[in-house]
CSV table of C-alpha atoms in Angstrom, one decimal:
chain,number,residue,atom,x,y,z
A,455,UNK,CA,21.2,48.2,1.8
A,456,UNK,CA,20.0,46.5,4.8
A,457,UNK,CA,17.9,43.2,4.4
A,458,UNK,CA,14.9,42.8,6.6
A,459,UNK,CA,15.4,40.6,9.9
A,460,UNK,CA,14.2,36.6,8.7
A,461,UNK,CA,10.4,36.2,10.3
A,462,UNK,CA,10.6,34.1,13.2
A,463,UNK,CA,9.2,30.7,13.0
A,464,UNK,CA,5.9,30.3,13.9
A,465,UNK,CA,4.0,27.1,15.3
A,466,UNK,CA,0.8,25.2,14.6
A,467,UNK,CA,0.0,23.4,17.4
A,468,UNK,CA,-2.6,20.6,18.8
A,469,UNK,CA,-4.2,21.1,22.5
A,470,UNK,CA,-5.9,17.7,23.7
A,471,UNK,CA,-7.5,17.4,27.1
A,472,UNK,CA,-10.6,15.7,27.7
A,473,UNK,CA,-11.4,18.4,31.1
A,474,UNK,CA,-12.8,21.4,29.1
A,475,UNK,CA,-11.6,23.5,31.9
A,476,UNK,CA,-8.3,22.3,31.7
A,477,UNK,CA,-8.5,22.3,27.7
A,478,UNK,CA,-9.8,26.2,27.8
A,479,UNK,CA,-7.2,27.6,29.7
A,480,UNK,CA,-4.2,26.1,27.9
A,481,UNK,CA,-6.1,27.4,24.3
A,482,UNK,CA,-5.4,30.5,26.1
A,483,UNK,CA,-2.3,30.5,26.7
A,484,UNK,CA,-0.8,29.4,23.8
A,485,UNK,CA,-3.4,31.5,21.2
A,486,UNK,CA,-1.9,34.2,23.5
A,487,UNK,CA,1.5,33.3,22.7
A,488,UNK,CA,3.0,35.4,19.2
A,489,UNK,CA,4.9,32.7,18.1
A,490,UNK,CA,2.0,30.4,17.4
A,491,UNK,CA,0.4,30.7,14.4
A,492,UNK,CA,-2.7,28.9,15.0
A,493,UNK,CA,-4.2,26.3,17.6
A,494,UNK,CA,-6.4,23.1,17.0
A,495,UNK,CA,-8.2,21.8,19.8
A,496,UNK,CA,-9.4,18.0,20.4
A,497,UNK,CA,-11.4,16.4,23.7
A,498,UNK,CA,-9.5,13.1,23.1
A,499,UNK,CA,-7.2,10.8,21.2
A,500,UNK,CA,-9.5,9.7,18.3
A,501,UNK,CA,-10.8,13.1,17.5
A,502,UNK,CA,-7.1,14.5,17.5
A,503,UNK,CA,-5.8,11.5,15.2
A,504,UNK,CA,-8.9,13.1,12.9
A,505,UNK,CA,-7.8,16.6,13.3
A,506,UNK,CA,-4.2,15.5,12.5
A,507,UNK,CA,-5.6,13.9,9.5
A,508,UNK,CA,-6.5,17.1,7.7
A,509,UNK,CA,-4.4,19.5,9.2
A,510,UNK,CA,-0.3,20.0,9.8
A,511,UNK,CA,0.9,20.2,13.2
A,512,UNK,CA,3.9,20.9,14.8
A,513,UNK,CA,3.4,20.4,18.2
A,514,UNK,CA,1.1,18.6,19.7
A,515,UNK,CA,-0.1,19.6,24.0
A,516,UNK,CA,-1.2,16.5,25.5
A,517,UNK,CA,-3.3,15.7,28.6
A,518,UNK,CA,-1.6,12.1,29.9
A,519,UNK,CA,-5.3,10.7,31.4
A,520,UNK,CA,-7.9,10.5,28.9
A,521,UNK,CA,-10.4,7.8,28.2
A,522,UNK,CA,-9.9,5.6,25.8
A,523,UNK,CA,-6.4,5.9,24.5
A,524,UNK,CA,-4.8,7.9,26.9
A,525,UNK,CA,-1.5,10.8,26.2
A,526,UNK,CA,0.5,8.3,26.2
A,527,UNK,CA,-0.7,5.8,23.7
A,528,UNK,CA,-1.4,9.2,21.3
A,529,UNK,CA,2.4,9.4,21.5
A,530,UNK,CA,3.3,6.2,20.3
A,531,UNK,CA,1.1,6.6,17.6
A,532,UNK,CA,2.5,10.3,16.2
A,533,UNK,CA,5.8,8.9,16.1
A,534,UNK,CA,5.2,6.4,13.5
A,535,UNK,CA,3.8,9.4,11.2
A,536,UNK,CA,5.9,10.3,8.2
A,537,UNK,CA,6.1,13.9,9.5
A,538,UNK,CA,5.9,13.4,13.3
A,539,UNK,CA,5.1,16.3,16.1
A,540,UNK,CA,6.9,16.9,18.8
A,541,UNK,CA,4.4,16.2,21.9
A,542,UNK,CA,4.7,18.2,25.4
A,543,UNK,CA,2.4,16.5,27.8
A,544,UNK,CA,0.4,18.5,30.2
A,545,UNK,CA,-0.9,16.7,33.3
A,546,UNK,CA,-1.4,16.8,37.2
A,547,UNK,CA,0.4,13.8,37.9
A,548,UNK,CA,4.2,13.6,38.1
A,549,UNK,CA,4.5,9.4,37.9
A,550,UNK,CA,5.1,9.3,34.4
A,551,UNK,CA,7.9,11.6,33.6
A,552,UNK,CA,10.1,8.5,33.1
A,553,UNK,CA,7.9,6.9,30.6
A,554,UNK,CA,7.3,10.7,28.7
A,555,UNK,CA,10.9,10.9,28.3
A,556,UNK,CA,11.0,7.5,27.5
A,557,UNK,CA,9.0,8.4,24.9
A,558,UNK,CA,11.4,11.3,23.1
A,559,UNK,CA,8.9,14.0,24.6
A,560,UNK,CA,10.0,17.7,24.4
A,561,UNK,CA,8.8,18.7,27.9
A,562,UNK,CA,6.4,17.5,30.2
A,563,UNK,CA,4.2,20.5,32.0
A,564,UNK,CA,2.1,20.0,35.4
A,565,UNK,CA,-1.1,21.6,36.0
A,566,UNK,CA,-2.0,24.0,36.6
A,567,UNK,CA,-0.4,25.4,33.8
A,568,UNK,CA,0.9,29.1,33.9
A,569,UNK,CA,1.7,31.2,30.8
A,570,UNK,CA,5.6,30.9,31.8
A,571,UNK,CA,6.0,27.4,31.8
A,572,UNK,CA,4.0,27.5,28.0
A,573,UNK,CA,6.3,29.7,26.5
A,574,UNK,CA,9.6,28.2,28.0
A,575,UNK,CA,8.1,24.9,25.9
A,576,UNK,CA,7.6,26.6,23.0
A,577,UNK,CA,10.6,27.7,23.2
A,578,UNK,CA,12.1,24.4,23.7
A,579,UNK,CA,10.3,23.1,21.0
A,580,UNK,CA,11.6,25.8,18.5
A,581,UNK,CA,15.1,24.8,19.6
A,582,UNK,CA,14.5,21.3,18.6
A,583,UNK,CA,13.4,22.0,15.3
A,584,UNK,CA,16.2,24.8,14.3
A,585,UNK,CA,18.7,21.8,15.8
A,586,UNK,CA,16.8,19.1,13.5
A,587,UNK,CA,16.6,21.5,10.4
A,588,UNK,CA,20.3,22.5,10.9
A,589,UNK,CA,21.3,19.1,11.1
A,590,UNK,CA,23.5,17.7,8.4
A,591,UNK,CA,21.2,15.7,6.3
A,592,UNK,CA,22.0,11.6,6.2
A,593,UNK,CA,24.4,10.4,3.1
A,594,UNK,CA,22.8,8.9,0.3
A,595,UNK,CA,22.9,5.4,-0.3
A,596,UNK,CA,24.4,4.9,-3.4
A,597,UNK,CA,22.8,1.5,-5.0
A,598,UNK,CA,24.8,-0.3,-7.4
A,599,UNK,CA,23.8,-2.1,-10.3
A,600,UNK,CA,23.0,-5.6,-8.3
A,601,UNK,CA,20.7,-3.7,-6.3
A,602,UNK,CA,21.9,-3.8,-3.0
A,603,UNK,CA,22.5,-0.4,-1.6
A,604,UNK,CA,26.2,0.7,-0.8
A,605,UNK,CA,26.5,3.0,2.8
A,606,UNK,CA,29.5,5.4,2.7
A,607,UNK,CA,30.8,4.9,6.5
A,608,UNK,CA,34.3,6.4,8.0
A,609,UNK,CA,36.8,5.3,9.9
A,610,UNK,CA,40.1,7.0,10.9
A,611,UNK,CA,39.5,9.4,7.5
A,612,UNK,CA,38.8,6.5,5.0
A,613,UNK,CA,35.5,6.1,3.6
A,614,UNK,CA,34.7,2.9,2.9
A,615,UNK,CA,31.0,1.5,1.0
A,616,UNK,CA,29.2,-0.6,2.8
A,617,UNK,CA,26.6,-3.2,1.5
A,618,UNK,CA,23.3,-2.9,2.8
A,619,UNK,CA,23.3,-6.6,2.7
A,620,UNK,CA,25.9,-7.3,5.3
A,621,UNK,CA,24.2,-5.4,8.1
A,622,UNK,CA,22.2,-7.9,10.6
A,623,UNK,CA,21.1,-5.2,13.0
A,624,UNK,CA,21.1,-1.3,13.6
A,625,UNK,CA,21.5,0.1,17.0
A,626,UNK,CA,20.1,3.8,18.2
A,627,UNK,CA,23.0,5.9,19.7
A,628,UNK,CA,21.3,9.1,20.0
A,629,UNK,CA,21.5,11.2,16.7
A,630,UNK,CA,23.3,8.5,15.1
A,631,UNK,CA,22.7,4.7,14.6
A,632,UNK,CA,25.4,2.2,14.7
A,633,UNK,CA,25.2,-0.5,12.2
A,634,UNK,CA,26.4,-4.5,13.5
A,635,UNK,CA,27.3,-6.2,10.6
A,636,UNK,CA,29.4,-9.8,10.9
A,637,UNK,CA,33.0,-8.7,11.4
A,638,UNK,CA,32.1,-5.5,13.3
A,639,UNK,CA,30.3,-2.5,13.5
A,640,UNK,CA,30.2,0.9,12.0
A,641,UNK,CA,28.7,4.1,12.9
A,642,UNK,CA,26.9,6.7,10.7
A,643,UNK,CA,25.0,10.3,11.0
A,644,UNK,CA,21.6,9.1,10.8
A,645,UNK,CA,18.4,7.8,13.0
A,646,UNK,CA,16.8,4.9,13.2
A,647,UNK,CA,14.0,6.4,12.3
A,648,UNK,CA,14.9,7.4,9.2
A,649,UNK,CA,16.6,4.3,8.7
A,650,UNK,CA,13.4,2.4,9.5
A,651,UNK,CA,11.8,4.2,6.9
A,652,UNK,CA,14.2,3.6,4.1
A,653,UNK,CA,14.4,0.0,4.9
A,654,UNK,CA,11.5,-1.4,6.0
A,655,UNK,CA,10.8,-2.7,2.0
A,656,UNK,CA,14.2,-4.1,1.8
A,657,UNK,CA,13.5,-6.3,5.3
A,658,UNK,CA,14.3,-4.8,7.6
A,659,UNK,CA,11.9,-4.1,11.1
A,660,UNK,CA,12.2,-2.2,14.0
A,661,UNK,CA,11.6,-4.1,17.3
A,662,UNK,CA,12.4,-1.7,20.1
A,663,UNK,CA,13.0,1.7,20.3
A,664,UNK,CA,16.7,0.9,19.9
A,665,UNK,CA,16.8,-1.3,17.5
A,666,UNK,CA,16.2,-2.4,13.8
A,667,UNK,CA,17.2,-5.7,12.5
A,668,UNK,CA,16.9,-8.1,9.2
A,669,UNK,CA,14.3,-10.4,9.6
A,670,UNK,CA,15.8,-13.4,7.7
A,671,UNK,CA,19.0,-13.5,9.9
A,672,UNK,CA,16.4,-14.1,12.8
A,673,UNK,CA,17.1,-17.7,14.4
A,674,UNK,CA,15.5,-17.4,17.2
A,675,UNK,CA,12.4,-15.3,19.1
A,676,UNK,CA,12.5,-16.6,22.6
A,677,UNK,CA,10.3,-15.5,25.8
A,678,UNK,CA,12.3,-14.8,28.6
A,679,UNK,CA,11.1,-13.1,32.4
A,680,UNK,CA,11.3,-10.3,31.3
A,681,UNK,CA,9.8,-10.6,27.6
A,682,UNK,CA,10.6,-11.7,24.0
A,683,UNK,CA,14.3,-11.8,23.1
A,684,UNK,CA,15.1,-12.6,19.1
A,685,UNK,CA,18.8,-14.0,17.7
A,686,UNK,CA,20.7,-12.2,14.7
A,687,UNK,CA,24.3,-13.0,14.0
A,688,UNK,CA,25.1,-14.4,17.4
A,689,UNK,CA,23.4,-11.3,19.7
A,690,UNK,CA,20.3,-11.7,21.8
A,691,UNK,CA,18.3,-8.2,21.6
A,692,UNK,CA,15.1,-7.1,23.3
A,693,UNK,CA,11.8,-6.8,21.9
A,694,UNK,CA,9.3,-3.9,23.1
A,695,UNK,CA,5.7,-5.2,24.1
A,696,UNK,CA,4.4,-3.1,21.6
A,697,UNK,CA,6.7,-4.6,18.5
A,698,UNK,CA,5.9,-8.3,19.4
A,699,UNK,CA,2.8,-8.8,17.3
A,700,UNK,CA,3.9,-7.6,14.1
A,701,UNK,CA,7.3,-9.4,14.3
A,702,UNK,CA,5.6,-12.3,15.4
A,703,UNK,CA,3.4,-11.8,12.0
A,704,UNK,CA,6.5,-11.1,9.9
A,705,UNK,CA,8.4,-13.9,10.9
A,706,UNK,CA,6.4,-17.0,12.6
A,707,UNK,CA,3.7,-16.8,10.2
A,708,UNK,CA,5.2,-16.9,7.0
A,709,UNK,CA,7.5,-20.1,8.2
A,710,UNK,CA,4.4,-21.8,9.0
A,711,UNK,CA,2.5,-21.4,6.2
A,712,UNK,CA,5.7,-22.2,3.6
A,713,UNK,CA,6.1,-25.6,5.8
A,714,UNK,CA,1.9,-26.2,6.2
């Protein structure tokens, strides 16, 4: 007896665009497209954080120039969801496919949009998520009775556990994140992401997209031409404009008020 074919996965998607024009012509398309399932619509940033509130999306369209906060900024602000979406912008400008990619972006559309280049990222956005889905799920932490988590991490077939403890600072390296700990460094199957979110209570903060490290083996946060630059265990790393306040608030602060 033959089982049925599986259903193909179908998308719900956001559409934001301040141009109604603009806006009603790529609702078109992608109602118009079978595998989307259903399509919000928003006029800018703030009433698409408030559709995203209440509703489930998988992929969010975004115009790049908006008032207010613009594509851009919106993207910055989905990635720090729990359940993220993957964002396509749609624009007429081409000087920001640097900073769109930058950004971990699935595509990046110009206008006017045609009902080809839609589909081809829809597609690209259903590949993603059948490659994330399919993706071997990170190893468990196992934590042992002190409390401090033990990291099972390989090397030349031996698995060895790893305290949580001795890490000083985690690294992005694509789909995998490479943790620096005092005599050397070990890689593991697993994002920073994820590893932001799992160890954010235990210390631990990210300061640039590429990096994640323990706040009390910070020595030093030092401005330099070209921004802020922290010291754990002997390395100088980078801090992204948009990290500096909050490590600024988790690690000046509370020194100056203990020694005030």
């Amino acid at each position: 007896m033959t089982g049925r074919p599986a259903t193909p996965p179908r998308l719900r998607v956001l559409a934001v665009d301040d141009e109604p024009p603009a806006l009603d012509e790529l609702l078109y398309l992608l109602r118009n497209d079978p595998r989307v399932e259903y399509v919000h619509s928003a006029a800018d940033a703030a009433e698409a954080l408030r559709v995203l509130h209440e509703n489930d999306v998988d992929v969010a369209f975004l115009d790049i120039r908006m008032p207010g906060l613009d594509g851009m900024d919106l993207a910055r602000v989905l990635q720090r969801f729990a359940r993220s979406p993957a964002v396509v912008f749609v624009t007429a400008y081409d000087d920001r496919a640097a900073d769109a990619f930058d950004l971990g972006v699935v595509d990046y559309v110009r206008k006017p949009v045609r009902a080809e280049r839609i589909a081809e990222s829809l597609r690209r956005v259903l590949t993603e998520r059948a490659a994330v889905e399919d993706r071997p799920t990170a190893p468990p932490e196992a934590a042992p009775p002190g409390g401090d988590p033990m990291i099972p991490v390989e090397l030349g077939g031996v698995v060895r556990l790893l305290p949580r403890s001795s890490v000083c600072w985690v690294e992005a390296q694509g789909d995998y994140a490479r943790l620096h700990t005092t005599d050397g460094s070990h890689l593991v199957r697993v994002s920073l992401t994820q590893l932001e979110e799992r160890w954010t209570d235990a210390g631990f903060l990210r300061i640039h997209r590429s990096y994640l490290v323990r706040l009390d083996l910070v020595t030093e946060l030092r401005l330099t031409g070209s921004g802020y630059v922290v010291s754990v265990g002997g390395h100088q790393l980078p801090v992204a404009r948009r990290h500096t306040r909050v490590l600024k608030d988790r690690l000046i602060r509370p020194a100056k008020q203990h020694w005030g």
